[in-house]
mmCIF file of C-alpha atoms in Angstrom:
data_model
loop_
_atom_site.group_PDB
_atom_site.id
_atom_site.type_symbol
_atom_site.label_atom_id
_atom_site.label_comp_id
_atom_site.label_asym_id
_atom_site.label_seq_id
_atom_site.Cartn_x
_atom_site.Cartn_y
_atom_site.Cartn_z
ATOM 1 C CA UNK L 1 4.440 -29.962 2.892
ATOM 2 C CA UNK L 2 7.862 -28.657 1.930
ATOM 3 C CA UNK L 3 8.746 -28.177 5.598
ATOM 4 C CA UNK L 4 8.067 -31.865 6.251
ATOM 5 C CA UNK L 5 10.268 -32.874 3.313
ATOM 6 C CA UNK L 6 13.172 -30.738 4.565
ATOM 7 C CA UNK L 7 12.735 -31.996 8.125
ATOM 8 C CA UNK L 8 12.719 -35.621 6.890
ATOM 9 C CA UNK L 9 15.881 -35.040 4.816
ATOM 10 C CA UNK L 10 17.700 -33.513 7.808
ATOM 11 C CA UNK L 11 16.547 -36.321 10.107
ATOM 12 C CA UNK L 12 17.649 -39.031 7.648
ATOM 13 C CA UNK L 13 21.021 -37.276 7.197
ATOM 14 C CA UNK L 14 21.643 -37.105 10.937
ATOM 15 C CA UNK L 15 20.627 -40.766 11.407
ATOM 16 C CA UNK L 16 22.951 -41.777 8.574
ATOM 17 C CA UNK L 17 25.769 -39.802 10.214
ATOM 18 C CA UNK L 18 25.154 -41.536 13.548
ATOM 19 C CA UNK L 19 25.184 -45.030 12.033
ATOM 20 C CA UNK L 20 28.251 -44.399 9.864
ATOM 21 C CA UNK L 21 30.268 -42.640 12.589
ATOM 22 C CA UNK L 22 30.369 -39.259 10.828
ATOM 23 C CA UNK L 23 28.721 -37.105 13.501
ATOM 24 C CA UNK L 24 31.826 -34.921 13.820
ATOM 25 C CA UNK L 25 31.684 -34.020 10.130
ATOM 26 C CA UNK L 26 27.917 -33.364 10.320
ATOM 27 C CA UNK L 27 28.405 -31.040 13.306
ATOM 28 C CA UNK L 28 31.222 -29.164 11.539
ATOM 29 C CA UNK L 29 29.179 -28.860 8.346
ATOM 30 C CA UNK L 30 26.123 -27.608 10.261
ATOM 31 C CA UNK L 31 28.105 -24.941 12.147
ATOM 32 C CA UNK L 32 30.041 -23.898 9.040
ATOM 33 C CA UNK L 33 26.855 -23.630 6.983
ATOM 34 C CA UNK L 34 25.159 -21.586 9.706
ATOM 35 C CA UNK L 35 28.018 -19.066 9.697
ATOM 36 C CA UNK L 36 28.016 -18.950 5.907
ATOM 37 C CA UNK L 37 24.235 -18.392 5.869
ATOM 38 C CA UNK L 38 24.556 -15.399 8.230
ATOM 39 C CA UNK L 39 27.346 -13.935 6.082
ATOM 40 C CA UNK L 40 25.263 -14.406 2.919
ATOM 41 C CA UNK L 41 22.207 -12.793 4.553
ATOM 42 C CA UNK L 42 24.236 -9.719 5.533
ATOM 43 C CA UNK L 43 25.669 -9.461 2.021
ATOM 44 C CA UNK L 44 22.241 -9.870 0.386
ATOM 45 C CA UNK L 45 20.677 -7.352 2.793
ATOM 46 C CA UNK L 46 23.093 -4.717 1.498
ATOM 47 C CA UNK L 47 22.293 -5.541 -2.124
ATOM 48 C CA UNK L 48 18.573 -5.567 -1.356
ATOM 49 C CA UNK L 49 18.722 -2.206 0.444
ATOM 50 C CA UNK L 50 20.582 -0.673 -2.494
ATOM 51 C CA UNK L 51 18.185 -1.881 -5.207
ATOM 52 C CA UNK L 52 14.984 -1.347 -3.229
ATOM 53 C CA UNK L 53 16.235 2.180 -2.521
ATOM 54 C CA UNK L 54 16.781 2.717 -6.244
ATOM 55 C CA UNK L 55 13.240 1.485 -6.908
ATOM 56 C CA UNK L 56 11.924 3.974 -4.343
ATOM 57 C CA UNK L 57 13.846 6.806 -6.019
ATOM 58 C CA UNK L 58 12.554 5.696 -9.433
ATOM 59 C CA UNK L 59 8.992 5.677 -8.101
ATOM 60 C CA UNK L 60 9.276 9.108 -6.457
ATOM 61 C CA UNK L 61 10.877 10.618 -9.565
ATOM 62 C CA UNK L 62 8.027 9.419 -11.786
ATOM 63 C CA UNK L 63 10.191 6.951 -13.726
ATOM 64 C CA UNK L 64 8.038 3.992 -12.674
ATOM 65 C CA UNK L 65 4.934 5.846 -13.883
ATOM 66 C CA UNK L 66 6.581 6.460 -17.274
ATOM 67 C CA UNK L 67 7.636 2.823 -17.541
ATOM 68 C CA UNK L 68 4.098 1.802 -16.555
ATOM 69 C CA UNK L 69 2.788 3.860 -19.467
ATOM 70 C CA UNK L 70 5.336 2.185 -21.732
ATOM 71 C CA UNK L 71 4.114 -1.254 -20.586
ATOM 72 C CA UNK L 72 0.446 -0.330 -21.058
ATOM 73 C CA UNK L 73 0.052 -1.998 -24.512
ATOM 74 C CA UNK L 74 1.555 -5.228 -23.159
ATOM 75 C CA UNK L 75 -0.703 -5.123 -20.074
ATOM 76 C CA UNK L 76 -3.722 -4.577 -22.341
ATOM 77 C CA UNK L 77 -2.663 -7.512 -24.533
ATOM 78 C CA UNK L 78 -2.192 -9.860 -21.585
ATOM 79 C CA UNK L 79 -5.101 -8.599 -19.448
ATOM 80 C CA UNK L 80 -7.804 -7.355 -21.825
ATOM 81 C CA UNK L 81 -10.556 -7.709 -19.189
ATOM 82 C CA UNK L 82 -8.909 -5.316 -16.703
ATOM 83 C CA UNK L 83 -10.378 -1.818 -17.227
ATOM 84 C CA UNK L 84 -7.961 0.986 -18.086
ATOM 85 C CA UNK L 85 -7.067 3.050 -15.042
ATOM 86 C CA UNK L 86 -7.667 0.146 -12.646
ATOM 87 C CA UNK L 87 -5.179 -0.136 -9.754
ATOM 88 C CA UNK L 88 -4.368 -3.735 -10.681
ATOM 89 C CA UNK L 89 -2.719 -2.517 -13.902
ATOM 90 C CA UNK L 90 -0.340 -0.259 -11.936
ATOM 91 C CA UNK L 91 0.608 -3.014 -9.502
ATOM 92 C CA UNK L 92 1.112 -5.531 -12.318
ATOM 93 C CA UNK L 93 3.331 -3.038 -14.170
ATOM 94 C CA UNK L 94 5.397 -2.327 -11.045
ATOM 95 C CA UNK L 95 5.813 -6.056 -10.461
ATOM 96 C CA UNK L 96 6.953 -6.646 -14.054
ATOM 97 C CA UNK L 97 9.406 -3.715 -13.915
ATOM 98 C CA UNK L 98 10.897 -4.969 -10.634
ATOM 99 C CA UNK L 99 11.218 -8.465 -12.108
ATOM 100 C CA UNK L 100 12.926 -7.104 -15.242
ATOM 101 C CA UNK L 101 15.450 -5.359 -13.006
ATOM 102 C CA UNK L 102 15.961 -8.609 -11.072
ATOM 103 C CA UNK L 103 14.526 -7.212 -7.835
ATOM 104 C CA UNK L 104 12.663 -10.216 -6.481
ATOM 105 C CA UNK L 105 12.281 -8.544 -3.088
ATOM 106 C CA UNK L 106 10.815 -5.349 -4.539
ATOM 107 C CA UNK L 107 8.362 -7.126 -6.837
ATOM 108 C CA UNK L 108 6.724 -9.245 -4.118
ATOM 109 C CA UNK L 109 4.694 -6.454 -2.437
ATOM 110 C CA UNK L 110 3.465 -5.207 -5.829
ATOM 111 C CA UNK L 111 2.546 -8.776 -6.797
ATOM 112 C CA UNK L 112 0.526 -9.291 -3.622
ATOM 113 C CA UNK L 113 -1.271 -5.966 -4.109
ATOM 114 C CA UNK L 114 -2.003 -6.881 -7.738
ATOM 115 C CA UNK L 115 -3.569 -10.169 -6.641
ATOM 116 C CA UNK L 116 -5.694 -8.344 -4.049
ATOM 117 C CA UNK L 117 -6.926 -5.885 -6.672
ATOM 118 C CA UNK L 118 -7.673 -8.717 -9.117
ATOM 119 C CA UNK L 119 -9.647 -10.493 -6.390
ATOM 120 C CA UNK L 120 -11.641 -7.296 -5.740
ATOM 121 C CA UNK L 121 -12.298 -6.954 -9.470
ATOM 122 C CA UNK L 122 -13.691 -10.494 -9.583
ATOM 123 C CA UNK L 123 -15.894 -9.785 -6.560
ATOM 124 C CA UNK L 124 -17.255 -6.689 -8.306
ATOM 125 C CA UNK L 125 -18.080 -8.847 -11.316
ATOM 126 C CA UNK L 126 -19.730 -11.407 -9.021
ATOM 127 C CA UNK L 127 -17.484 -14.210 -10.291
ATOM 128 C CA UNK L 128 -15.107 -14.752 -7.380
ATOM 129 C CA UNK L 129 -16.008 -17.576 -5.017
ATOM 130 C CA UNK L 130 -12.771 -17.411 -3.012
ATOM 131 C CA UNK L 131 -11.694 -20.864 -4.199
ATOM 132 C CA UNK L 132 -10.976 -20.461 -7.902
ATOM 133 C CA UNK L 133 -8.392 -18.063 -9.366
ATOM 134 C CA UNK L 134 -9.531 -15.895 -12.268
ATOM 135 C CA UNK L 135 -7.933 -15.959 -15.727
ATOM 136 C CA UNK L 136 -6.181 -12.667 -14.935
ATOM 137 C CA UNK L 137 -4.761 -14.086 -11.698
ATOM 138 C CA UNK L 138 -3.423 -17.174 -13.458
ATOM 139 C CA UNK L 139 -1.932 -15.101 -16.284
ATOM 140 C CA UNK L 140 -0.269 -12.747 -13.811
ATOM 141 C CA UNK L 141 1.131 -15.655 -11.795
ATOM 142 C CA UNK L 142 2.597 -17.277 -14.919
ATOM 143 C CA UNK L 143 4.146 -13.983 -16.062
ATOM 144 C CA UNK L 144 5.540 -13.379 -12.590
ATOM 145 C CA UNK L 145 7.129 -16.832 -12.462
ATOM 146 C CA UNK L 146 8.623 -16.630 -15.971
ATOM 147 C CA UNK L 147 9.801 -13.015 -15.387
ATOM 148 C CA UNK L 148 12.119 -11.566 -18.001
ATOM 149 C CA UNK L 149 15.263 -10.295 -16.239
ATOM 150 C CA UNK L 150 17.736 -7.849 -17.751
ATOM 151 C CA UNK L 151 19.828 -7.604 -14.580
ATOM 152 C CA UNK L 152 19.802 -10.795 -12.441
ATOM 153 C CA UNK L 153 20.799 -8.991 -9.245
ATOM 154 C CA UNK L 154 20.331 -12.032 -6.977
ATOM 155 C CA UNK L 155 22.549 -14.299 -9.058
ATOM 156 C CA UNK L 156 25.261 -11.668 -9.445
ATOM 157 C CA UNK L 157 25.280 -11.116 -5.676
ATOM 158 C CA UNK L 158 25.447 -14.878 -4.976
ATOM 159 C CA UNK L 159 28.288 -15.352 -7.456
ATOM 160 C CA UNK L 160 30.212 -12.437 -5.952
ATOM 161 C CA UNK L 161 29.657 -13.766 -2.423
ATOM 162 C CA UNK L 162 31.088 -17.159 -3.397
ATOM 163 C CA UNK L 163 34.196 -15.734 -5.064
ATOM 164 C CA UNK L 164 33.331 -15.742 -8.763
ATOM 165 C CA UNK L 165 36.031 -14.122 -10.916
ATOM 166 C CA UNK L 166 33.390 -12.480 -13.132
ATOM 167 C CA UNK L 167 30.006 -12.399 -11.331
ATOM 168 C CA UNK L 168 28.244 -10.447 -14.102
ATOM 169 C CA UNK L 169 29.021 -13.020 -16.815
ATOM 170 C CA UNK L 170 25.617 -14.533 -15.985
ATOM 171 C CA UNK L 171 23.762 -11.537 -17.508
ATOM 172 C CA UNK L 172 23.630 -12.706 -21.166
ATOM 173 C CA UNK L 173 22.532 -16.309 -20.384
ATOM 174 C CA UNK L 174 19.971 -15.004 -17.873
ATOM 175 C CA UNK L 175 18.481 -12.603 -20.444
ATOM 176 C CA UNK L 176 18.206 -15.406 -23.025
ATOM 177 C CA UNK L 177 16.719 -17.915 -20.567
ATOM 178 C CA UNK L 178 14.171 -15.512 -19.082
ATOM 179 C CA UNK L 179 13.287 -14.055 -22.492
ATOM 180 C CA UNK L 180 12.492 -17.563 -23.707
ATOM 181 C CA UNK L 181 10.527 -18.439 -20.551
ATOM 182 C CA UNK L 182 8.512 -15.205 -20.796
ATOM 183 C CA UNK L 183 7.809 -15.791 -24.488
ATOM 184 C CA UNK L 184 6.567 -19.307 -23.704
ATOM 185 C CA UNK L 185 4.441 -17.888 -20.855
ATOM 186 C CA UNK L 186 2.833 -15.281 -23.154
ATOM 187 C CA UNK L 187 2.088 -17.866 -25.854
ATOM 188 C CA UNK L 188 0.672 -20.298 -23.284
ATOM 189 C CA UNK L 189 -1.582 -17.670 -21.663
ATOM 190 C CA UNK L 190 -2.952 -16.474 -25.014
ATOM 191 C CA UNK L 191 -3.499 -20.071 -26.158
ATOM 192 C CA UNK L 192 -5.424 -20.918 -22.968
ATOM 193 C CA UNK L 193 -7.547 -17.771 -23.388
ATOM 194 C CA UNK L 194 -8.274 -18.757 -26.981
ATOM 195 C CA UNK L 195 -9.235 -22.298 -25.901
ATOM 196 C CA UNK L 196 -11.648 -20.920 -23.277
ATOM 197 C CA UNK L 197 -13.379 -18.753 -25.876
ATOM 198 C CA UNK L 198 -13.970 -21.689 -28.226
#
């Protein structure tokens, strides 16, 4: 659906440019934006390679495992129905850690694996029909979207790419905003669980 919306917006913009005699400006803007997009992709690829590499080092050194153990009480609070030692807990922890570090690219594979493991868990319980997400899936999705971030790597990289004088000034507001969104997500998930039990 989103593809159709974007296509319609581009088509309407081009038609407007034709009727108002601004095709030269549209062409210049399109070519300039294309060059800027390539430059941004190259810049972000370097940042991504650096942080994903750090995540790999952290995983191989056992740091991720230690942080997973540290997150265990929170995982138990948010996902009480997932048995201890289940793979889904490890993937959820890795996803949360990557999100906290602002590594959106690194958290996606762990998030997908967590969803697969949660789906398998529901199949084992005989509850998964393939059409309805489980409570654990919904809770994980909400936590993933709200995602507390201590280091908003993406935003810092974007600000640096576009010439910000102080790209890291975004850190404090980002921590406050994501802390609030995560707190709201936790309260909402626990409230919905409570409502289902009533």
